[in-house]
XYZ file of C-alpha atoms in Angstrom:
468
model
C 0.091 0.188 0.090
C 2.440 2.024 0.990
C 4.630 2.030 -2.289
C 1.115 2.352 -4.416
C 0.862 5.446 -2.617
C 3.762 6.705 -3.694
C 3.422 5.366 -7.606
C -0.475 8.044 -7.342
C 1.370 11.236 -5.760
C 4.256 10.550 -8.363
C 1.363 10.478 -11.361
C -0.803 13.049 -10.264
C 2.122 15.719 -9.947
C 3.574 13.776 -14.219
C -0.417 14.521 -14.433
C -0.862 17.956 -12.819
C 2.524 19.075 -14.509
C 1.585 17.584 -18.218
C -1.925 19.875 -17.531
C -0.514 22.841 -15.957
C -1.513 26.391 -18.255
C 2.365 26.533 -20.236
C 2.246 30.509 -18.878
C 2.246 29.532 -15.586
C 5.633 28.036 -15.919
C 8.886 29.689 -14.011
C 10.215 28.868 -17.095
C 11.129 31.587 -19.976
C 10.464 30.422 -23.457
C 9.481 26.595 -22.991
C 7.274 25.973 -25.437
C 4.063 22.772 -25.020
C 6.982 19.617 -26.387
C 8.796 20.907 -23.743
C 6.210 21.272 -21.150
C 5.455 18.267 -21.896
C 8.827 16.384 -22.251
C 9.378 18.285 -18.690
C 6.055 15.908 -17.248
C 8.189 12.715 -18.414
C 11.223 13.939 -17.210
C 10.361 14.707 -13.835
C 8.126 11.697 -13.962
C 11.482 9.409 -14.876
C 13.292 10.461 -12.370
C 10.610 10.333 -9.096
C 11.032 6.914 -10.405
C 14.991 6.048 -10.919
C 15.469 7.329 -7.698
C 13.192 6.318 -6.183
C 13.112 2.967 -7.753
C 9.293 2.440 -6.875
C 9.484 -0.122 -11.063
C 12.459 -1.944 -12.598
C 14.893 0.837 -13.977
C 14.009 -0.901 -17.203
C 10.305 -0.333 -16.928
C 10.761 3.775 -16.320
C 12.927 3.434 -19.735
C 9.690 2.199 -21.324
C 7.999 4.097 -20.367
C 9.108 7.267 -21.120
C 9.885 5.740 -25.229
C 5.945 5.468 -24.732
C 4.912 7.969 -23.513
C 6.599 10.209 -25.869
C 5.515 8.813 -28.602
C 1.989 9.446 -27.464
C 2.180 13.481 -25.574
C 5.384 14.806 -28.623
C 5.341 13.320 -31.145
C 3.832 13.252 -34.727
C 2.265 9.971 -33.835
C -0.007 11.244 -31.019
C -3.392 11.519 -30.843
C -5.029 14.738 -32.480
C -5.878 16.511 -29.740
C -2.744 16.790 -28.135
C -1.398 17.891 -31.428
C -3.455 20.818 -31.042
C -0.677 23.329 -30.071
C 2.536 21.508 -30.273
C 4.930 24.247 -32.670
C 6.248 21.977 -35.834
C 9.821 22.241 -35.389
C 9.228 20.936 -31.305
C 7.317 17.880 -32.233
C 9.062 15.102 -32.396
C 9.801 12.472 -34.526
C 7.678 9.164 -33.326
C 10.599 6.617 -35.464
C 12.713 8.745 -33.333
C 12.459 7.758 -30.490
C 11.782 4.101 -31.274
C 14.981 4.426 -33.131
C 16.714 4.788 -29.106
C 15.748 0.481 -29.365
C 18.551 -0.059 -32.186
C 21.230 2.792 -31.243
C 24.853 2.675 -32.650
C 25.013 2.517 -28.959
C 22.827 -0.431 -28.125
C 24.815 -2.129 -30.011
C 27.546 -1.192 -29.514
C 27.373 -2.982 -25.419
C 25.027 -6.073 -26.975
C 28.436 -6.618 -28.724
C 30.473 -6.859 -24.916
C 27.246 -8.202 -23.798
C 28.099 -10.997 -26.856
C 31.689 -11.358 -25.462
C 31.066 -11.808 -22.066
C 28.484 -14.586 -22.503
C 30.655 -16.505 -24.726
C 33.312 -16.229 -22.537
C 32.043 -17.455 -19.275
C 30.605 -20.037 -21.433
C 34.171 -20.773 -22.355
C 36.316 -20.256 -19.460
C 37.907 -18.087 -21.295
C 37.372 -15.331 -17.996
C 38.065 -17.765 -15.825
C 41.457 -19.418 -17.066
C 42.409 -15.401 -18.318
C 42.613 -14.749 -13.949
C 44.417 -18.371 -13.062
C 47.104 -17.001 -16.093
C 47.123 -13.998 -14.454
C 46.871 -14.513 -10.529
C 49.214 -17.834 -10.641
C 52.479 -15.548 -11.256
C 51.910 -12.692 -8.650
C 52.383 -15.412 -5.598
C 50.700 -15.348 -1.969
C 52.050 -12.110 -0.349
C 48.885 -10.400 0.263
C 49.239 -7.075 -0.978
C 50.606 -7.802 -3.927
C 47.291 -10.885 -4.329
C 45.369 -7.773 -3.699
C 46.424 -5.512 -6.206
C 46.812 -8.704 -9.114
C 43.400 -8.944 -8.038
C 42.220 -5.490 -8.147
C 44.054 -5.590 -11.771
C 41.959 -8.875 -12.404
C 39.423 -7.095 -11.703
C 39.446 -4.321 -13.419
C 40.678 -4.874 -16.897
C 37.773 -7.405 -17.218
C 35.285 -4.750 -15.969
C 36.221 -2.472 -19.311
C 35.003 -4.761 -21.689
C 32.741 -6.965 -19.628
C 29.933 -6.427 -17.347
C 31.065 -4.893 -14.269
C 28.470 -6.589 -12.100
C 29.363 -10.068 -14.446
C 33.238 -9.160 -13.459
C 32.129 -9.123 -9.760
C 30.493 -12.219 -9.950
C 33.533 -13.708 -11.520
C 36.178 -12.537 -9.053
C 34.183 -12.975 -5.288
C 33.564 -16.511 -6.996
C 36.992 -16.884 -6.847
C 38.148 -15.215 -3.987
C 35.826 -17.657 -1.969
C 39.218 -20.572 -2.260
C 41.700 -17.612 -1.132
C 39.369 -16.572 1.980
C 40.043 -19.808 3.267
C 43.332 -19.865 4.292
C 42.504 -16.376 5.754
C 41.464 -15.619 9.612
C 38.054 -14.095 8.459
C 38.379 -11.786 11.532
C 41.224 -9.610 9.980
C 40.175 -6.341 8.865
C 42.253 -7.558 5.664
C 39.227 -10.261 5.152
C 36.905 -6.802 4.256
C 39.703 -5.281 2.264
C 40.606 -7.918 0.142
C 36.891 -8.269 -0.509
C 35.888 -3.727 -1.145
C 38.589 -4.150 -2.881
C 36.688 -6.004 -6.155
C 33.572 -3.512 -6.257
C 36.218 -0.665 -5.574
C 38.070 -2.441 -8.661
C 35.555 -3.160 -11.241
C 33.070 0.293 -10.255
C 36.732 2.320 -11.825
C 38.063 -0.963 -14.076
C 34.465 0.496 -16.061
C 35.886 4.372 -17.303
C 38.673 2.639 -19.512
C 36.226 1.611 -22.170
C 33.710 2.635 -23.869
C 31.585 -0.293 -23.526
C 32.669 -0.005 -19.696
C 30.435 1.086 -17.609
C 26.870 2.245 -19.645
C 27.332 5.772 -18.744
C 30.543 5.525 -21.009
C 28.136 4.406 -24.218
C 25.686 7.642 -23.250
C 29.370 10.046 -23.782
C 29.965 8.103 -26.161
C 26.578 8.411 -28.522
C 27.535 12.196 -28.274
C 31.156 11.945 -29.805
C 30.476 12.384 -32.700
C 31.229 14.755 -35.592
C 33.633 16.503 -35.249
C 34.015 15.661 -31.677
C 34.334 12.383 -33.164
C 36.756 9.719 -30.689
C 37.833 6.238 -31.439
C 37.289 3.846 -28.714
C 41.299 3.564 -29.087
C 41.848 7.377 -28.163
C 38.882 6.686 -25.167
C 41.474 4.174 -23.524
C 44.246 6.914 -24.918
C 43.239 9.017 -21.208
C 40.715 6.740 -19.418
C 43.721 3.332 -18.543
C 45.936 5.407 -17.306
C 43.569 7.067 -15.069
C 42.088 4.441 -14.119
C 45.119 2.318 -13.581
C 46.816 4.904 -10.840
C 42.821 5.255 -8.859
C 43.503 1.299 -8.614
C 46.519 2.493 -7.203
C 45.665 4.789 -4.785
C 43.066 2.345 -3.613
C 44.982 -0.236 -3.288
C 46.933 1.887 -0.961
C 43.679 3.279 0.600
C 42.218 -0.566 1.050
C 45.597 -0.810 3.184
C 45.869 1.700 5.656
C 41.822 1.789 6.546
C 42.000 -1.679 6.303
C 45.759 -3.378 8.648
C 46.247 -7.231 7.922
C 48.149 -9.868 9.909
C 48.137 -11.767 7.265
C 51.293 -12.215 5.425
C 50.600 -15.413 3.253
C 47.726 -16.669 1.056
C 47.311 -19.661 -1.323
C 46.499 -18.783 -4.010
C 44.806 -22.221 -5.977
C 42.756 -22.027 -9.097
C 41.745 -25.572 -10.987
C 40.705 -24.978 -14.720
C 42.761 -25.073 -18.369
C 41.462 -23.541 -21.155
C 39.048 -25.849 -23.002
C 40.574 -26.342 -26.446
C 37.748 -27.479 -28.220
C 36.215 -25.953 -31.614
C 33.619 -23.054 -30.334
C 36.204 -22.246 -27.479
C 38.974 -21.512 -30.724
C 36.241 -19.765 -31.933
C 35.542 -17.269 -29.160
C 39.761 -16.438 -27.990
C 39.628 -15.502 -31.885
C 36.642 -13.352 -32.481
C 37.465 -11.692 -28.553
C 40.700 -10.991 -29.661
C 40.282 -10.072 -33.548
C 37.166 -7.127 -31.130
C 39.454 -6.224 -29.368
C 42.244 -5.216 -31.957
C 39.506 -3.705 -34.448
C 38.321 -1.514 -31.472
C 41.679 -0.338 -30.420
C 42.350 0.864 -33.714
C 39.557 1.750 -35.685
C 41.317 4.808 -36.797
C 43.794 2.652 -39.237
C 41.317 0.927 -40.976
C 37.548 2.742 -40.140
C 35.588 0.778 -39.441
C 33.902 2.339 -36.433
C 32.972 1.291 -32.858
C 29.682 0.842 -32.981
C 30.110 -1.984 -36.662
C 32.857 -3.838 -34.773
C 30.695 -4.971 -32.055
C 28.532 -6.512 -34.569
C 31.476 -9.132 -35.484
C 31.180 -11.455 -32.254
C 27.051 -10.460 -32.815
C 27.377 -12.143 -35.504
C 30.230 -14.722 -35.468
C 29.078 -16.000 -32.308
C 25.198 -16.988 -33.425
C 26.433 -17.782 -36.560
C 28.963 -20.923 -35.171
C 26.050 -21.487 -32.427
C 28.417 -20.635 -29.809
C 25.519 -18.595 -28.768
C 22.853 -20.100 -28.306
C 19.045 -19.110 -27.856
C 18.157 -19.949 -24.399
C 21.621 -18.164 -24.177
C 20.257 -14.924 -25.522
C 18.012 -15.012 -22.589
C 20.952 -14.026 -20.790
C 21.924 -10.531 -22.376
C 21.413 -7.537 -19.690
C 18.543 -6.891 -21.975
C 17.288 -4.086 -19.030
C 20.750 -2.355 -19.902
C 19.727 -2.058 -23.189
C 16.626 -0.694 -22.699
C 17.310 1.910 -19.253
C 20.089 3.144 -22.381
C 17.690 3.696 -24.420
C 14.640 5.447 -22.425
C 17.994 7.813 -21.960
C 18.902 7.918 -26.252
C 15.070 8.696 -26.216
C 14.591 11.087 -22.737
C 17.254 12.881 -24.467
C 15.846 14.263 -27.576
C 13.627 15.372 -26.491
C 15.092 17.513 -24.421
C 16.623 18.513 -26.955
C 13.868 18.757 -29.222
C 11.300 19.966 -27.549
C 13.929 22.861 -26.834
C 12.907 22.980 -23.097
C 16.917 22.031 -22.153
C 17.751 24.981 -23.840
C 15.041 26.953 -21.861
C 16.681 25.474 -18.848
C 20.341 26.238 -19.316
C 19.516 29.777 -20.445
C 17.289 30.158 -17.217
C 20.567 29.597 -14.756
C 23.800 31.733 -16.366
C 25.868 29.234 -16.534
C 28.044 31.825 -19.296
C 28.774 33.873 -16.648
C 29.956 31.364 -13.987
C 32.988 30.404 -15.605
C 33.864 27.104 -17.612
C 35.758 25.678 -14.939
C 33.705 26.187 -12.298
C 30.550 24.432 -14.467
C 32.701 21.653 -14.875
C 33.429 20.814 -11.266
C 29.264 21.360 -10.905
C 28.778 18.743 -13.645
C 31.298 16.681 -11.955
C 29.784 16.664 -7.962
C 26.666 16.815 -9.333
C 26.599 13.704 -11.385
C 29.027 11.787 -9.078
C 26.486 12.863 -6.227
C 23.660 11.887 -8.173
C 24.660 8.450 -8.708
C 25.363 7.376 -4.931
C 21.781 7.206 -4.419
C 20.795 5.928 -7.920
C 21.699 4.781 -11.165
C 24.786 6.150 -12.134
C 23.458 4.700 -15.781
C 19.601 6.382 -14.802
C 22.341 9.321 -13.446
C 24.204 9.881 -17.079
C 20.354 9.692 -18.739
C 19.025 12.589 -16.798
C 22.084 15.158 -16.530
C 23.628 14.163 -20.358
C 21.645 16.064 -22.239
C 21.374 19.943 -20.140
C 25.507 18.783 -19.904
C 24.722 18.954 -23.181
C 22.977 22.114 -23.869
C 24.954 23.914 -21.130
C 27.808 23.452 -23.395
C 26.129 25.259 -26.173
C 26.203 28.287 -24.410
C 30.009 27.801 -22.956
C 31.720 31.221 -24.674
C 35.657 29.715 -24.868
C 34.635 26.143 -23.999
C 36.327 24.937 -27.762
C 40.045 26.044 -25.617
C 38.977 23.549 -22.961
C 38.509 20.010 -25.653
C 34.769 21.831 -26.572
C 31.505 19.439 -25.964
C 33.467 16.484 -25.847
C 35.619 17.059 -22.324
C 31.783 18.098 -20.852
C 30.647 14.934 -21.746
C 33.491 12.870 -20.853
C 33.680 14.481 -17.123
C 30.126 13.687 -16.498
C 30.338 10.462 -18.268
C 33.454 9.413 -15.420
C 32.122 11.438 -11.957
C 28.886 8.660 -12.537
C 30.841 6.054 -12.357
C 32.444 7.874 -9.092
C 29.353 7.165 -6.873
C 30.508 4.682 -4.573
C 29.604 5.375 -1.755
C 26.418 3.111 -1.023
C 25.363 -1.068 -1.802
C 22.810 0.428 -3.550
C 25.499 2.970 -5.560
C 26.693 -0.275 -7.601
C 25.713 -4.041 -8.765
C 29.611 -4.982 -7.983
C 28.890 -2.709 -3.898
C 25.858 -4.699 -3.624
C 27.047 -8.589 -4.809
C 30.363 -7.509 -2.573
C 27.288 -6.611 0.448
C 25.888 -9.946 -0.446
C 28.416 -12.369 0.919
C 27.519 -10.265 4.078
C 31.293 -9.608 5.019
C 31.285 -6.453 5.108
C 28.814 -3.471 5.462
C 26.933 -0.228 4.951
C 30.118 1.637 6.593
C 32.840 0.131 4.879
C 31.341 0.965 1.135
C 30.691 4.288 3.294
C 34.349 4.066 4.959
C 35.893 3.645 1.392
C 33.648 5.926 -1.535
C 33.905 8.765 -0.178
C 37.545 8.825 -0.009
C 37.782 7.123 -3.419
C 34.674 8.790 -4.942
C 36.652 12.528 -3.740
C 39.569 11.473 -5.298
C 38.167 9.764 -8.232
C 35.890 13.236 -9.012
C 38.993 15.841 -8.211
C 41.534 13.794 -11.097
C 38.964 12.841 -13.756
C 38.309 16.351 -13.380
C 42.007 17.745 -13.602
C 43.322 15.475 -16.111
C 39.637 16.297 -18.346
C 40.657 19.980 -17.992
C 44.052 19.957 -18.510
C 43.921 17.303 -22.052
C 41.149 19.534 -23.068
C 43.564 22.691 -22.896
C 46.377 21.073 -24.634
C 44.195 19.938 -27.987
C 44.002 16.316 -26.865
C 40.155 16.241 -27.669
């Protein structure tokens, strides 16, 4: 009943904003289409924040409401009063479900499923972890490094689940009352969250930002990795040092045993070869001219034709994530096309604040929002507004133009990790029962703050020297 009551209040607020006379809205230049998009934006925000319904359901609701209320396929009575130049295209809204960035993420999911199915992930972990030795601090750093690498190309949720499973035999040789156990467990979600910033497919906010990096601001897969991986590596090292300070341990040695062998079957070899080829093509897109979205179709096609990914395997794809991204794309299109984003931006004198101040504000807001809600939802809500803000900032080109704004927001959204609910990796670690909310707050306040400051400083510095 309490949930239904909150849903009813949110629904009534949506209807109030939807039917409120447009002249009563204190936003200069707002249109009827803009008013309706604003009502949908508020509805989406409240549903995403409260999590009263699944996040993907909110995204699908966005698509439906935009088509019904503000598009060229809306009922005749609702079309009346909407200026033609502000009317949305229903086909453009629906195409969000198959936007290039959605295909990019789907390619990543196909690789992740195939890698798990043929134990490529576990065997890679075995190969990379076993040479590290048995020293506690070195094993932790190795575990964080492997987790971060996998998170760059796989779902950080799947990566965390896999690494926590690998961690189970290690914990058997450790005293559970030692703080080092907490430190080892906490290292996995932190590395998964941070590692995700390394590639455009590492985490949904990156993919959302990547879709804006077109035309004069176009960026290749490898170009992103050139600046993001060093930042991730530095933050991983800082987090490793902090974990040992916050969770001092008396454990010196850890028995490291991972029993697994590389699969030599035909299908496994196809997975190894296709995954390697896909990653290489992503990294070298500037050399051959095939964009990252098209390259993402390679594993989808090969794994489907060869029977590596079956009908049952396809059901494992995180369709909710894809639909969540699609909802954000549609909402961004609505905010832009209806003129609402521009009207909102012009109500605040961003152009008089200074570029550095605005960038810093956007970074902090993104991190704070992502702490309390999905980082994907944060990017979905904040990115279109950030792009509109970029259009009114004079002199932004000297700092990297639109690129520096969207990348700042995307990477900062990944720094929201101070609560168990902040990210799926945090939730998985919390589910072990060995770390509590206080542990996430204790580590998150350091890692999130340092991460946002480092991202902001690096983006401004790279933009100033003309990297973007």
